[in-house]
Coordinates of N, CA and C in Angstrom, one line a residue:
M1 N 0.8 -1.4 0.2 CA -0.2 0.0 0.2 C 0.6 1.3 -0.1
S2 N 0.3 2.0 -1.0 CA 1.4 3.0 -1.2 C 1.0 4.4 0.6
A3 N 1.8 5.4 0.7 CA 1.9 6.2 1.8 C 0.2 7.3 1.4
K4 N -0.3 7.1 0.6 CA -1.8 7.6 0.3 C -2.8 6.7 0.4
L5 N -3.1 6.7 1.4 CA -4.2 5.2 1.9 C -5.4 6.2 1.1
K6 N -6.6 5.3 0.9 CA -8.0 5.9 1.0 C -8.3 5.3 1.4
I7 N -9.1 6.2 2.7 CA -9.2 5.2 4.2 C -11.2 5.8 4.1
A8 N -11.9 4.7 4.5 CA -12.8 4.7 4.5 C -13.6 4.7 6.4
F9 N -14.2 5.7 6.8 CA -14.6 5.8 8.3 C -15.8 5.1 8.3
R10 N -15.8 4.6 8.9 CA -17.5 4.3 9.7 C -17.4 4.3 11.2
S11 N -18.7 4.7 12.2 CA -18.8 4.3 12.9 C -20.1 4.3 13.5
S12 N -20.3 3.4 14.8 CA -21.5 3.2 15.6 C -22.2 4.6 15.3
E13 N -23.7 4.5 16.2 CA -24.3 5.5 16.5 C -24.3 5.8 17.6
S14 N -23.3 5.6 18.4 CA -23.0 6.4 19.9 C -22.4 8.1 19.4
E15 N -22.6 8.6 20.4 CA -22.1 10.1 20.2 C -20.8 10.3 20.3
R16 N -20.3 9.1 21.3 CA -18.7 9.3 21.2 C -17.9 8.7 19.5
A17 N -18.6 7.9 19.2 CA -17.9 7.6 17.9 C -18.3 8.1 16.9
R18 N -19.4 8.9 17.0 CA -19.8 9.5 15.4 C -18.6 11.1 15.7
A19 N -18.8 11.7 16.8 CA -17.7 12.7 17.1 C -16.3 12.4 16.6
G20 N -15.9 11.4 17.0 CA -14.6 11.1 16.9 C -14.2 10.1 14.8
R21 N -15.7 10.1 14.6 CA -15.3 9.7 12.9 C -15.5 11.5 12.3
A22 N -15.9 12.2 13.1 CA -16.1 13.7 12.1 C -14.6 14.5 12.3
R23 N -13.7 13.8 13.5 CA -13.0 14.5 13.1 C -11.8 14.0 12.7
L24 N -11.9 12.1 12.1 CA -10.5 11.6 11.9 C -11.1 12.0 10.0
V25 N -12.3 12.5 9.8 CA -12.3 12.4 8.2 C -12.4 14.0 7.7
A26 N -12.1 14.9 9.0 CA -11.6 16.7 8.5 C -10.1 16.3 8.7
R27 N -9.5 15.5 9.2 CA -8.5 15.5 9.5 C -7.5 13.9 8.0
Y28 N -8.3 13.2 7.7 CA -7.7 12.6 6.5 C -8.6 12.5 5.3
G29 N -9.9 12.9 5.5 CA -10.3 12.6 4.3 C -11.1 11.5 4.1
D30 N -12.0 11.0 3.6 CA -13.2 9.8 3.6 C -13.1 9.7 1.9
C31 N -13.7 8.3 1.7 CA -14.1 7.4 0.8 C -15.3 6.5 0.9
D32 N -15.8 6.4 -0.2 CA -16.5 5.2 -0.3 C -16.0 3.4 0.1
P33 N -16.6 2.8 1.2 CA -15.9 1.7 1.6 C -15.8 0.7 0.1
S34 N -16.1 1.1 -0.7 CA -15.8 0.3 -2.4 C -14.8 0.5 -2.8
D35 N -13.9 1.8 -2.4 CA -13.2 2.4 -3.3 C -12.0 2.4 -2.0
A36 N -12.1 2.0 -1.4 CA -11.0 2.2 0.0 C -10.0 1.0 0.1
D37 N -8.8 1.6 0.4 CA -7.8 0.7 0.6 C -8.0 -0.1 2.4
I38 N -8.2 0.9 3.1 CA -8.6 0.0 4.6 C -10.0 0.9 4.8
L39 N -10.8 0.0 5.9 CA -12.2 0.9 6.3 C -11.8 0.9 7.9
V40 N -11.7 2.1 8.3 CA -11.8 1.7 10.1 C -12.7 2.1 10.4
A41 N -13.1 1.7 11.3 CA -14.5 1.3 11.9 C -14.1 1.8 13.4
L42 N -15.0 3.0 13.9 CA -15.2 3.3 15.1 C -16.2 2.7 15.9
G43 N -16.0 2.3 17.5 CA -17.3 1.7 18.0 C -16.8 0.6 19.1
G44 N -17.5 -0.5 19.3 CA -17.1 -1.5 20.2 C -17.1 -2.6 19.1
D45 N -16.9 -3.9 20.2 CA -16.9 -5.1 19.4 C -18.2 -5.7 18.5
G46 N -19.1 -5.0 19.1 CA -20.6 -5.4 18.5 C -20.4 -4.8 17.4
F47 N -19.9 -3.4 17.4 CA -20.0 -2.5 15.6 C -18.7 -3.2 14.5
M48 N -17.9 -3.6 15.6 CA -16.8 -4.2 14.7 C -17.1 -5.2 14.1
L49 N -18.0 -6.6 14.5 CA -18.6 -7.6 14.0 C -19.8 -7.2 13.1
Q50 N -20.6 -6.2 13.2 CA -21.5 -5.7 12.5 C -20.8 -5.0 11.3
T51 N -19.6 -4.7 11.2 CA -18.9 -4.0 10.1 C -18.4 -5.1 9.4
L52 N -17.5 -6.2 9.9 CA -17.1 -7.3 9.3 C -18.3 -8.1 8.4
H53 N -19.2 -8.3 9.2 CA -21.1 -8.7 8.2 C -20.9 -8.0 7.0
E54 N -21.1 -6.7 7.1 CA -21.8 -6.1 6.1 C -20.5 -5.7 5.0
T55 N -19.9 -5.6 5.1 CA -18.3 -5.1 4.1 C -17.6 -6.1 3.6
R56 N -18.2 -7.6 4.4 CA -17.8 -9.0 3.7 C -17.4 -9.2 2.2
A57 N -18.2 -8.5 1.4 CA -18.0 -8.9 0.1 C -16.9 -8.0 -0.3
L58 N -16.3 -6.8 0.2 CA -15.7 -6.3 -0.6 C -13.9 -6.7 -0.3
E59 N -14.1 -7.5 0.7 CA -12.3 -8.2 1.2 C -11.7 -7.0 1.4
V60 N -11.7 -5.6 2.0 CA -11.4 -4.8 2.3 C -10.8 -5.1 3.6
P61 N -9.7 -4.8 4.2 CA -9.4 -5.0 5.5 C -9.9 -3.8 6.5
V62 N -10.3 -4.3 7.8 CA -10.8 -3.2 8.4 C -10.1 -3.0 10.3
Y63 N -10.0 -1.8 10.4 CA -8.6 -1.7 11.4 C -9.8 -0.5 12.4
G64 N -10.1 -1.8 13.6 CA -10.8 -0.7 14.4 C -10.4 -0.3 15.9
M65 N -10.8 0.9 15.7 CA -10.6 1.8 16.8 C -11.8 2.4 17.9
N66 N -11.5 1.7 19.3 CA -12.2 1.5 20.2 C -13.2 2.9 20.7
R67 N -14.2 3.1 20.4 CA -15.4 3.9 21.4 C -16.4 3.2 21.7
G68 N -16.2 2.0 22.4 CA -17.2 1.5 22.9 C -16.8 1.0 24.7
T69 N -17.1 -0.6 24.3 CA -16.7 -0.4 26.2 C -15.2 -1.5 25.8
V70 N -15.5 -2.6 26.0 CA -14.2 -3.8 26.0 C -13.2 -3.6 24.7
G71 N -13.9 -3.8 23.5 CA -12.8 -3.2 22.8 C -11.8 -4.2 22.3
F72 N -12.3 -5.6 22.4 CA -11.3 -7.0 22.4 C -10.7 -6.5 20.8
L73 N -11.4 -6.3 20.2 CA -11.5 -6.2 18.6 C -10.9 -5.2 17.7
M74 N -10.6 -4.1 18.8 CA -10.3 -2.9 18.7 C -9.0 -2.5 18.9
N75 N -8.6 -1.4 18.2 CA -7.1 -0.6 18.4 C -7.3 0.6 19.9
E76 N -6.8 0.8 20.4 CA -6.6 2.2 20.9 C -6.8 3.8 20.2
Y77 N -7.9 4.5 20.9 CA -8.5 5.3 19.7 C -7.1 6.6 20.1
S78 N -6.9 7.2 18.7 CA -6.0 7.9 18.7 C -5.9 8.7 17.1
E79 N -6.0 10.1 17.2 CA -6.5 10.9 16.1 C -4.9 11.1 15.4
S80 N -4.1 10.6 15.6 CA -2.7 11.5 15.4 C -2.0 10.5 14.4
G81 N -1.1 10.4 13.7 CA -0.5 9.8 13.1 C -1.1 8.4 12.9
L82 N -2.7 8.5 12.4 CA -3.1 7.4 11.9 C -2.8 6.6 10.8
V83 N -2.1 7.5 9.7 CA -1.7 6.7 8.0 C -0.6 5.8 8.7
G84 N 0.5 6.1 9.5 CA 1.8 5.5 9.8 C 1.3 4.4 10.5
R85 N -0.1 4.5 11.3 CA -0.4 3.1 12.0 C -0.9 2.1 11.1
L86 N -1.4 2.7 10.4 CA -2.0 2.1 9.0 C -1.4 1.0 8.6
M87 N -0.2 1.7 7.8 CA 0.3 1.5 7.1 C 1.8 0.1 7.9
E88 N 1.7 -0.1 9.3 CA 2.3 -0.5 10.2 C 1.3 -1.6 10.8
A89 N 0.4 -1.7 10.5 CA -0.6 -2.9 11.3 C -0.5 -4.0 10.8
E90 N -0.5 -5.2 11.7 CA -0.5 -6.5 11.6 C -2.4 -6.7 11.3
E91 N -2.1 -8.1 10.2 CA -3.0 -8.3 9.7 C -3.5 -9.9 10.4
A92 N -4.9 -9.8 10.9 CA -5.2 -11.4 11.0 C -6.4 -11.6 10.2
V93 N -6.6 -12.9 9.8 CA -7.6 -13.5 8.5 C -8.3 -14.5 9.8
I94 N -9.7 -14.9 9.7 CA -10.3 -15.2 10.3 C -11.4 -15.5 9.5
N95 N -12.0 -17.0 10.2 CA -12.9 -17.7 9.0 C -14.3 -17.9 10.2
P96 N -15.3 -17.3 9.6 CA -16.8 -17.6 10.3 C -16.8 -19.0 10.2
L97 N -17.7 -19.3 11.1 CA -19.0 -20.1 11.0 C -20.4 -20.1 10.3
E98 N -20.8 -21.0 9.3 CA -21.9 -20.6 9.0 C -23.1 -21.8 9.9
M99 N -24.5 -21.2 10.4 CA -25.3 -22.0 10.6 C -26.5 -22.5 9.4
N100 N -26.7 -23.7 9.6 CA -28.1 -23.7 8.9 C -29.0 -24.3 10.1
A101 N -30.2 -23.5 10.2 CA -30.9 -23.8 11.2 C -32.6 -24.6 10.3
E102 N -33.0 -25.4 10.9 CA -34.4 -25.6 10.6 C -35.4 -25.6 12.0
C103 N -36.4 -24.6 11.3 CA -37.1 -24.8 12.9 C -38.5 -25.9 12.8
V104 N -39.2 -25.7 13.6 CA -40.0 -26.5 13.8 C -41.4 -26.8 13.2
D105 N -41.3 -25.3 12.1 CA -42.3 -25.5 11.3 C -41.8 -25.5 10.1
G106 N -40.6 -25.8 9.5 CA -39.8 -26.3 8.5 C -39.1 -25.0 7.9
T107 N -39.4 -23.8 8.0 CA -38.5 -22.9 7.7 C -37.0 -23.1 7.9
Q108 N -36.4 -22.9 7.5 CA -34.9 -23.1 7.0 C -33.9 -21.7 6.9
H109 N -33.3 -21.6 8.0 CA -32.4 -20.1 8.0 C -30.7 -20.4 8.1
K110 N -30.1 -19.7 7.5 CA -28.9 -19.6 7.4 C -28.1 -18.2 7.8
A111 N -27.1 -18.2 8.1 CA -26.5 -17.1 8.7 C -24.9 -17.2 9.3
L112 N -23.7 -16.5 9.2 CA -22.5 -16.6 9.3 C -22.4 -15.7 11.0
A113 N -21.3 -16.6 11.5 CA -21.1 -15.7 13.1 C -19.5 -16.0 13.0
I114 N -19.1 -14.8 13.2 CA -17.9 -14.4 13.5 C -17.2 -15.4 14.9
N115 N -18.2 -14.8 15.8 CA -17.7 -15.4 17.0 C -18.3 -16.9 17.4
E116 N -19.6 -17.0 17.5 CA -20.2 -18.1 18.4 C -21.4 -17.9 17.2
V117 N -21.8 -19.5 17.4 CA -23.4 -19.8 17.3 C -23.6 -20.5 18.4
S118 N -24.5 -20.3 18.9 CA -25.1 -20.8 20.8 C -26.6 -20.7 20.3
L119 N -26.7 -22.0 21.2 CA -28.5 -22.4 21.3 C -29.0 -22.4 22.3
L120 N -29.9 -21.5 22.9 CA -30.3 -21.5 24.2 C -31.7 -21.7 24.6
R121 N -32.1 -22.2 25.8 CA -33.6 -22.2 26.2 C -34.2 -21.3 26.1
A122 N -35.3 -21.3 25.7 CA -36.3 -20.1 25.1 C -37.7 -20.2 26.0
G123 N -37.5 -21.1 27.0 CA -38.7 -21.3 28.3 C -38.7 -22.0 29.1
P124 N -39.3 -21.9 30.2 CA -39.1 -22.1 31.7 C -38.4 -23.4 32.0
Q125 N -38.6 -24.3 31.2 CA -37.5 -25.5 31.3 C -36.3 -25.6 30.7
A126 N -35.2 -26.6 31.0 CA -34.0 -26.6 30.5 C -34.4 -27.4 28.9
A127 N -33.3 -26.9 28.1 CA -33.1 -27.5 27.1 C -32.8 -29.0 26.8
K128 N -33.1 -29.8 25.9 CA -32.3 -31.3 25.7 C -32.4 -31.7 24.0
L129 N -30.7 -31.4 24.3 CA -29.8 -31.7 23.1 C -29.2 -32.5 22.5
Q130 N -29.1 -33.3 21.6 CA -28.6 -34.4 21.0 C -27.3 -33.8 20.0
I131 N -26.1 -34.1 20.4 CA -24.5 -33.4 19.9 C -24.3 -34.4 18.6
S132 N -24.0 -34.1 17.2 CA -23.3 -35.1 16.5 C -22.5 -34.1 15.9
V133 N -21.3 -35.0 15.6 CA -20.2 -34.3 14.9 C -19.7 -35.1 13.8
D134 N -19.6 -34.7 12.6 CA -19.3 -35.2 11.4 C -20.1 -36.7 11.1
G135 N -21.5 -36.4 11.3 CA -22.4 -37.3 11.6 C -22.6 -39.0 12.1
R136 N -22.1 -38.4 13.3 CA -21.8 -39.5 14.5 C -22.0 -38.9 15.5
V137 N -23.2 -39.7 16.5 CA -24.1 -38.8 17.9 C -22.6 -39.1 18.5
R138 N -22.7 -38.2 19.4 CA -21.3 -37.7 20.2 C -22.0 -38.1 21.7
M139 N -23.3 -37.0 22.0 CA -24.1 -37.4 23.4 C -25.2 -37.2 22.7
K140 N -26.2 -38.2 23.5 CA -27.3 -38.6 23.3 C -28.8 -37.3 23.9
E141 N -27.8 -36.8 25.1 CA -28.5 -36.2 25.8 C -28.0 -35.3 26.6
L142 N -27.8 -33.7 26.0 CA -27.4 -32.9 27.2 C -28.9 -31.6 27.5
V143 N -28.6 -32.4 28.9 CA -29.8 -31.3 29.4 C -29.0 -29.6 30.0
C144 N -29.8 -28.6 29.8 CA -28.5 -27.6 30.2 C -29.4 -26.1 29.7
D145 N -29.3 -25.0 29.7 CA -29.6 -23.6 29.5 C -29.4 -23.7 28.0
G146 N -28.1 -24.0 27.5 CA -27.6 -24.4 26.1 C -26.7 -24.7 25.5
A147 N -25.8 -24.4 24.4 CA -24.8 -24.6 24.3 C -24.0 -23.9 22.9
L148 N -22.8 -24.2 22.6 CA -22.1 -22.9 22.0 C -21.2 -23.5 21.0
L149 N -21.0 -23.4 20.0 CA -19.6 -23.7 19.0 C -19.7 -22.2 19.0
S150 N -17.9 -22.2 19.3 CA -17.3 -21.1 19.3 C -15.4 -20.9 18.5
T151 N -15.3 -20.0 17.7 CA -14.2 -19.9 16.9 C -13.1 -19.2 18.0
P152 N -11.8 -19.3 17.8 CA -10.9 -18.6 18.3 C -11.0 -17.3 18.4
A153 N -11.4 -16.7 17.1 CA -11.8 -15.1 17.4 C -12.4 -14.9 18.7
G154 N -13.9 -15.7 19.3 CA -14.7 -15.3 19.6 C -14.4 -16.0 21.2
S155 N -13.6 -17.2 21.1 CA -13.6 -17.9 22.6 C -13.7 -17.0 23.6
T156 N -13.0 -16.0 23.5 CA -13.1 -14.9 25.2 C -14.3 -13.9 25.1
A157 N -15.2 -14.5 24.1 CA -16.2 -13.9 24.8 C -17.8 -14.6 25.5
Y158 N -18.5 -15.0 25.1 CA -19.5 -15.7 25.4 C -19.0 -17.1 26.0
N159 N -18.7 -17.7 25.0 CA -17.6 -18.9 25.5 C -16.8 -18.7 26.4
N160 N -16.0 -17.8 26.6 CA -15.0 -17.9 27.7 C -16.2 -17.6 29.0
S161 N -17.2 -16.8 28.8 CA -18.1 -16.6 30.6 C -18.4 -17.9 30.6
A162 N -19.1 -18.6 29.4 CA -19.7 -20.2 30.0 C -18.5 -20.9 30.5
H163 N -17.4 -20.4 31.1 CA -15.9 -21.4 31.4 C -15.6 -22.2 29.8
G164 N -15.6 -21.8 28.8 CA -15.2 -22.6 27.8 C -13.8 -22.0 27.6
P165 N -12.8 -23.0 27.0 CA -11.1 -22.2 26.8 C -11.1 -20.9 25.9
I166 N -10.3 -20.7 26.0 CA -10.1 -19.5 25.3 C -8.9 -20.2 23.8
L167 N -9.0 -20.2 23.1 CA -8.2 -20.9 21.7 C -7.3 -19.9 20.8
P168 N -5.9 -20.4 21.0 CA -4.6 -19.1 20.3 C -5.5 -19.2 18.9
I169 N -5.3 -17.9 18.1 CA -6.0 -17.6 16.5 C -5.6 -18.6 15.5
G170 N -4.8 -19.1 15.6 CA -3.9 -20.1 14.7 C -4.3 -21.7 15.2
A171 N -4.9 -22.2 16.2 CA -5.0 -23.5 16.7 C -5.7 -24.3 16.0
G172 N -6.5 -23.9 14.5 CA -7.5 -24.9 13.9 C -8.5 -25.7 14.7
V173 N -8.8 -25.0 15.7 CA -9.5 -26.0 16.3 C -11.4 -25.0 16.8
L174 N -12.4 -26.1 17.0 CA -13.5 -24.8 17.6 C -13.9 -25.3 18.9
A175 N -14.4 -24.8 19.8 CA -14.5 -25.2 20.7 C -16.4 -25.1 21.3
L176 N -16.6 -26.3 21.7 CA -18.1 -26.7 21.8 C -18.1 -26.5 23.6
T177 N -19.1 -25.8 23.8 CA -19.2 -25.6 25.4 C -20.4 -25.4 25.7
A178 N -20.6 -26.5 26.7 CA -22.2 -26.0 27.6 C -22.3 -24.8 28.6
V179 N -24.0 -24.2 28.4 CA -24.3 -23.3 28.8 C -25.0 -24.1 30.7
A180 N -24.9 -23.6 31.3 CA -25.0 -24.7 32.8 C -25.7 -25.8 32.5
A181 N -25.0 -26.6 32.1 CA -24.8 -28.3 31.9 C -25.9 -28.7 33.6
F182 N -26.7 -29.4 33.1 CA -27.5 -29.9 34.1 C -27.0 -31.6 34.1
R183 N -27.2 -32.3 33.4 CA -26.8 -33.8 32.8 C -26.4 -34.0 31.4
P184 N -24.8 -34.4 31.2 CA -24.3 -34.7 32.4 C -23.9 -33.4 33.2
R185 N -23.8 -33.6 34.5 CA -23.8 -32.3 35.3 C -22.3 -31.5 35.5
R186 N -21.1 -32.5 35.2 CA -20.1 -31.6 35.2 C -19.1 -32.0 33.6
W187 N -19.7 -32.0 32.7 CA -19.5 -31.7 31.4 C -19.2 -30.4 30.9
R188 N -18.0 -30.2 30.5 CA -17.7 -28.8 30.4 C -17.4 -28.2 28.7
G189 N -17.7 -29.8 28.0 CA -17.4 -29.5 26.6 C -16.7 -30.2 26.1
A190 N -16.2 -29.8 24.5 CA -14.9 -30.3 24.0 C -13.8 -29.8 22.9
L191 N -13.0 -29.8 22.5 CA -12.2 -29.3 21.1 C -12.5 -29.9 20.3
L192 N -13.0 -29.5 19.1 CA -12.9 -29.9 18.1 C -12.0 -29.3 16.8
P193 N -11.8 -30.0 15.6 CA -10.9 -30.0 14.7 C -11.9 -28.4 13.7
K194 N -11.3 -28.0 13.2 CA -11.6 -27.1 12.4 C -13.0 -27.3 11.5
G195 N -12.6 -28.2 10.8 CA -13.7 -28.7 9.5 C -14.4 -29.5 10.1
A196 N -14.8 -29.7 11.5 CA -15.8 -30.8 11.6 C -17.1 -30.0 11.7
K197 N -18.1 -30.6 11.4 CA -19.3 -30.0 11.3 C -20.4 -31.1 12.4
V198 N -20.8 -29.9 13.2 CA -21.7 -30.1 14.5 C -23.2 -29.7 14.4
R199 N -23.4 -30.9 14.6 CA -25.3 -30.5 14.3 C -25.8 -30.8 16.1
F200 N -26.8 -30.2 16.3 CA -27.3 -29.9 17.4 C -29.0 -30.3 17.0
D201 N -29.6 -31.2 17.5 CA -31.1 -32.0 17.4 C -31.8 -31.5 18.9
V202 N -32.8 -30.4 18.5 CA -33.2 -30.4 19.6 C -34.4 -31.8 20.4
L203 N -34.3 -32.1 21.1 CA -35.5 -32.9 21.6 C -36.2 -32.5 22.4
E204 N -37.7 -33.1 22.4 CA -38.6 -32.3 22.8 C -39.2 -30.7 22.7
A205 N -38.9 -30.5 21.1 CA -39.0 -29.2 21.2 C -40.2 -28.7 21.2
P206 N -41.3 -29.0 21.1 CA -42.7 -28.3 21.4 C -43.0 -27.8 23.2
K207 N -41.9 -28.6 23.4 CA -42.0 -28.6 25.1 C -41.0 -28.2 25.7
R208 N -39.9 -27.7 25.3 CA -38.8 -27.1 25.5 C -38.4 -26.3 24.1
P209 N -39.1 -25.5 23.8 CA -38.6 -24.2 22.5 C -36.9 -23.8 22.6
V210 N -36.2 -24.0 21.9 CA -34.7 -23.6 21.8 C -34.6 -22.3 21.1
M211 N -33.8 -21.1 21.3 CA -33.7 -20.3 20.0 C -32.0 -20.9 19.4
V212 N -31.5 -20.3 18.4 CA -30.1 -20.5 18.1 C -29.9 -18.8 17.6
D213 N -28.3 -18.1 18.2 CA -28.2 -17.0 18.1 C -26.5 -16.5 16.9
A214 N -26.8 -16.4 16.1 CA -25.6 -16.4 15.3 C -25.2 -14.9 15.2
D215 N -24.0 -14.5 16.1 CA -23.3 -12.6 16.2 C -24.5 -12.1 16.4
S216 N -25.8 -12.2 17.0 CA -26.8 -11.4 17.6 C -27.9 -11.5 16.2
R217 N -28.0 -12.5 15.4 CA -28.8 -12.9 14.4 C -29.7 -14.3 14.9
S218 N -31.2 -13.6 15.6 CA -31.6 -14.7 16.4 C -33.0 -15.9 15.5
V219 N -33.0 -17.0 15.8 CA -34.3 -17.7 15.4 C -34.6 -18.4 16.0
R220 N -36.5 -18.7 16.6 CA -36.6 -18.9 17.6 C -37.5 -20.6 17.2
N221 N -37.6 -21.4 18.2 CA -38.3 -22.6 17.4 C -37.6 -23.1 16.8
V222 N -36.2 -23.5 17.0 CA -35.6 -24.4 16.0 C -35.6 -25.9 16.2
A223 N -35.6 -26.7 15.2 CA -35.8 -28.1 15.8 C -33.9 -28.9 15.9
F224 N -33.6 -28.3 14.5 CA -31.9 -28.7 14.5 C -30.8 -27.5 14.1
V225 N -29.7 -27.5 14.1 CA -29.0 -26.7 13.7 C -27.8 -27.3 13.4
E226 N -27.2 -27.0 11.9 CA -26.2 -27.7 11.4 C -24.8 -26.5 11.6
I227 N -24.0 -26.9 12.0 CA -22.8 -25.3 12.0 C -21.5 -26.1 11.5
E228 N -21.0 -25.6 11.0 CA -19.2 -25.7 10.2 C -18.7 -24.8 10.2
S229 N -17.1 -24.5 9.9 CA -16.3 -23.0 9.5 C -17.0 -23.3 7.8
Q230 N -16.6 -22.2 7.9 CA -16.8 -21.5 6.4 C -15.1 -21.1 5.8
P231 N -14.5 -21.9 5.0 CA -13.3 -21.3 4.9 C -13.2 -20.9 3.6
A232 N -14.2 -20.5 2.8 CA -14.3 -19.7 1.7 C -14.7 -18.2 1.7
V233 N -15.1 -18.0 3.4 CA -15.5 -16.4 3.4 C -13.9 -15.9 4.7
S234 N -13.5 -14.9 4.2 CA -12.3 -14.6 5.0 C -12.4 -13.1 5.3
H235 N -12.0 -12.9 7.0 CA -12.4 -11.0 7.2 C -10.9 -10.8 7.6
R236 N -11.0 -10.3 7.1 CA -9.2 -9.1 7.5 C -9.1 -8.0 8.6
L237 N -8.7 -8.7 9.9 CA -8.4 -7.2 10.8 C -7.1 -7.1 11.2
L238 N -7.1 -5.6 11.1 CA -5.8 -4.9 11.0 C -5.7 -4.7 12.8
F239 N -4.4 -5.0 13.1 CA -3.7 -4.4 14.6 C -2.3 -3.7 14.6
D240 N -2.6 -3.0 15.7 CA -1.2 -2.3 16.0 C 0.0 -3.3 16.3
P241 N 0.9 -3.1 15.8 CA 2.0 -4.0 16.2 C 2.3 -4.4 17.5
G242 N 2.4 -5.8 18.0 CA 2.2 -6.2 19.1 C 1.4 -6.3 19.8
H243 N -0.2 -6.0 19.6 CA -1.3 -5.7 19.8 C -2.4 -6.8 19.5
G244 N -1.9 -7.8 18.1 CA -2.7 -8.2 17.4 C -3.7 -9.7 18.1
L245 N -4.3 -10.1 17.4 CA -5.1 -11.4 18.4 C -4.7 -11.7 18.9
E246 N -3.5 -13.0 18.4 CA -2.8 -13.7 18.9 C -2.3 -13.4 20.6
E247 N -1.6 -12.0 20.7 CA -1.2 -11.6 21.7 C -2.1 -11.1 22.7
R248 N -3.2 -10.9 22.7 CA -4.5 -10.8 23.1 C -5.2 -11.8 23.8
L249 N -5.1 -12.9 22.9 CA -5.8 -14.5 23.6 C -4.7 -14.9 24.5
L250 N -3.7 -14.4 24.2 CA -2.7 -14.8 25.5 C -2.7 -14.0 26.6
Q251 N -2.7 -12.8 26.8 CA -3.0 -11.8 27.7 C -4.4 -12.3 28.6
E252 N -5.6 -12.9 27.8 CA -6.9 -13.1 28.2 C -6.6 -14.0 29.6
Q253 N -5.4 -15.1 29.5 CA -5.8 -16.2 29.7 C -4.8 -15.9 31.4
F254 N -4.0 -14.8 31.5 CA -3.7 -14.5 33.0 C -4.1 -13.3 33.8
I255 N -5.6 -13.1 32.9 CA -6.0 -11.8 34.0 C -7.3 -12.7 34.8

């Protein structure tokens, strides 16, 4: 990339993010994302996920600056020296999960998830799930509040809160984690190869309704959900040197 970068700026709807965008545009200019060398996203992690989904077809790298709360996928916000930071940024490439869900009424839904696909009970009773991996039933019945399949990029989010493992970005594995497992009571989940195809069948679905969520895209009353990594889709994230995803994932394991 040349020193004269074409930068497109996007921001969340928060006042803090919009004000930051206005100052950066005044200083560095702006262009349409389809013409940009780099897209700069200002907001929090949720806005970063939204930006990656919405700009997937452009294949433009995205550099986030934190104007939200946690900002795990974001860099520190600063208005000075931005071009130099972008030129020196390290790139991380991540592949999302593809979810295929069928509801009790037969309708089908597809979605991509950069962080995780999670199944959650949608009624007063615990969910009952049957889990298959690559066509083979591995758990006949998991009684729980839910379960999720996480990418390494999402392993510090909901997966970590549910006591799932933090995965190195290049590990080539996915984390299958139970949410408040009742039976087997002490089952903590499994590590699966990145290429594994996971299927959750909802047992007693009318009595024990379950919803599925893929990066905040929700479907209710599902009968079964199939999930697998989608290597044909790549998201390019940029980080300041020494503060990339690998380093952040390592740091999270010591706090």
